[in-house]
Protein backbone atom coordinates (compact mmCIF):
# COMPACT_ATOMS: atom_id res chain seq x y z
CA UNK A 1 0.00 0.00 0.00
CA UNK A 2 1.35 3.42 -0.93
CA UNK A 3 1.60 6.13 1.66
CA UNK A 4 0.67 9.77 1.67
CA UNK A 5 3.73 12.03 1.87
CA UNK A 6 2.00 15.41 2.27
CA UNK A 7 -1.41 17.06 2.44
CA UNK A 8 -1.70 20.67 1.33
CA UNK A 9 -4.74 22.92 1.63
CA UNK A 10 -5.07 25.48 -1.17
CA UNK A 11 -7.68 26.96 -3.46
CA UNK A 12 -8.57 24.67 -6.34
CA UNK A 13 -10.77 25.88 -9.18
CA UNK A 14 -14.26 24.52 -8.53
CA UNK A 15 -14.61 23.35 -12.12
CA UNK A 16 -11.40 21.32 -11.77
CA UNK A 17 -11.87 19.37 -8.53
CA UNK A 18 -12.33 19.64 -4.76
CA UNK A 19 -9.20 17.60 -4.14
CA UNK A 20 -6.30 16.19 -6.10
CA UNK A 21 -4.14 13.11 -5.47
CA UNK A 22 -0.74 12.73 -7.09
CA UNK A 23 -0.19 8.99 -6.73
CA UNK A 24 3.37 9.10 -8.07
CA UNK A 25 4.58 11.49 -5.35
CA UNK A 26 2.06 10.77 -2.59
CA UNK A 27 0.97 14.42 -2.49
CA UNK A 28 -2.62 15.46 -1.82
CA UNK A 29 -4.11 18.90 -2.38
CA UNK A 30 -7.46 19.71 -0.73
CA UNK A 31 -9.51 22.83 -1.49
CA UNK A 32 -9.09 25.08 1.54
CA UNK A 33 -12.71 26.26 1.33
CA UNK A 34 -14.15 22.83 2.19
CA UNK A 35 -15.77 22.53 5.61
CA UNK A 36 -17.33 19.85 7.77
CA UNK A 37 -18.12 16.41 6.48
CA UNK A 38 -17.41 17.47 2.88
CA UNK A 39 -13.77 18.18 3.86
CA UNK A 40 -13.54 14.81 5.59
CA UNK A 41 -15.05 12.97 2.62
CA UNK A 42 -12.69 14.57 0.09
CA UNK A 43 -9.71 13.94 2.37
CA UNK A 44 -10.63 10.25 2.68
CA UNK A 45 -11.24 10.13 -1.09
CA UNK A 46 -7.80 11.47 -1.98
CA UNK A 47 -6.03 9.30 0.62
CA UNK A 48 -7.72 6.23 -0.89
CA UNK A 49 -6.53 7.29 -4.36
CA UNK A 50 -2.93 7.41 -3.12
CA UNK A 51 -3.18 4.11 -1.26
CA UNK A 52 -5.07 2.26 -4.02
CA UNK A 53 -4.12 3.78 -7.39
CA UNK A 54 -5.66 0.88 -9.34
CA UNK A 55 -9.13 1.29 -7.82
CA UNK A 56 -11.80 2.82 -10.05
CA UNK A 57 -13.52 6.09 -9.21
CA UNK A 58 -16.81 4.40 -8.22
CA UNK A 59 -15.03 2.20 -5.68
CA UNK A 60 -13.11 5.18 -4.25
CA UNK A 61 -16.33 7.20 -3.93
CA UNK A 62 -18.16 4.37 -2.16
CA UNK A 63 -15.38 3.73 0.33
CA UNK A 64 -14.71 7.43 1.03
CA UNK A 65 -18.39 8.15 1.66
CA UNK A 66 -18.74 5.20 4.02
CA UNK A 67 -15.51 5.97 5.88
CA UNK A 68 -16.25 9.69 6.26
CA UNK A 69 -19.80 9.04 7.51
CA UNK A 70 -18.54 6.49 10.06
CA UNK A 71 -15.87 8.89 11.34
CA UNK A 72 -18.34 11.80 11.43
CA UNK A 73 -20.84 9.73 13.42
CA UNK A 74 -18.05 8.96 15.90
CA UNK A 75 -17.51 12.69 16.49
CA UNK A 76 -14.59 13.45 14.22
CA UNK A 77 -14.35 17.20 13.62
CA UNK A 78 -11.56 19.32 12.16
CA UNK A 79 -10.60 22.29 14.29
CA UNK A 80 -8.12 25.12 13.86
CA UNK A 81 -5.99 25.89 16.86
XYZ file of C-alpha atoms in Angstrom:
81
model
C 0.000 0.000 0.000
C 1.348 3.417 -0.931
C 1.603 6.129 1.664
C 0.671 9.774 1.671
C 3.729 12.027 1.868
C 2.003 15.406 2.269
C -1.408 17.060 2.443
C -1.698 20.673 1.331
C -4.740 22.922 1.630
C -5.067 25.480 -1.174
C -7.678 26.963 -3.459
C -8.566 24.673 -6.339
C -10.771 25.884 -9.179
C -14.258 24.516 -8.529
C -14.613 23.350 -12.115
C -11.399 21.318 -11.772
C -11.868 19.371 -8.529
C -12.333 19.640 -4.762
C -9.203 17.599 -4.139
C -6.295 16.186 -6.099
C -4.140 13.109 -5.468
C -0.741 12.729 -7.086
C -0.190 8.994 -6.731
C 3.372 9.099 -8.074
C 4.582 11.493 -5.350
C 2.061 10.768 -2.593
C 0.969 14.422 -2.486
C -2.616 15.462 -1.815
C -4.115 18.898 -2.383
C -7.463 19.708 -0.732
C -9.508 22.827 -1.492
C -9.088 25.078 1.540
C -12.712 26.256 1.327
C -14.147 22.827 2.193
C -15.768 22.525 5.611
C -17.333 19.849 7.771
C -18.118 16.407 6.480
C -17.410 17.472 2.884
C -13.773 18.180 3.858
C -13.543 14.807 5.593
C -15.049 12.967 2.623
C -12.688 14.568 0.094
C -9.706 13.944 2.371
C -10.633 10.249 2.675
C -11.242 10.129 -1.086
C -7.804 11.469 -1.981
C -6.028 9.295 0.616
C -7.722 6.230 -0.889
C -6.533 7.290 -4.363
C -2.934 7.410 -3.116
C -3.178 4.114 -1.264
C -5.068 2.265 -4.016
C -4.117 3.782 -7.392
C -5.658 0.877 -9.343
C -9.135 1.290 -7.817
C -11.803 2.821 -10.050
C -13.518 6.089 -9.207
C -16.810 4.397 -8.217
C -15.028 2.200 -5.676
C -13.115 5.181 -4.254
C -16.335 7.201 -3.931
C -18.163 4.368 -2.159
C -15.382 3.735 0.330
C -14.711 7.426 1.026
C -18.393 8.149 1.661
C -18.737 5.199 4.015
C -15.507 5.969 5.875
C -16.247 9.693 6.263
C -19.796 9.036 7.505
C -18.537 6.488 10.064
C -15.868 8.892 11.337
C -18.342 11.804 11.428
C -20.841 9.734 13.421
C -18.049 8.962 15.897
C -17.515 12.687 16.488
C -14.588 13.447 14.220
C -14.349 17.198 13.618
C -11.557 19.321 12.155
C -10.603 22.286 14.293
C -8.123 25.115 13.863
C -5.990 25.892 16.857
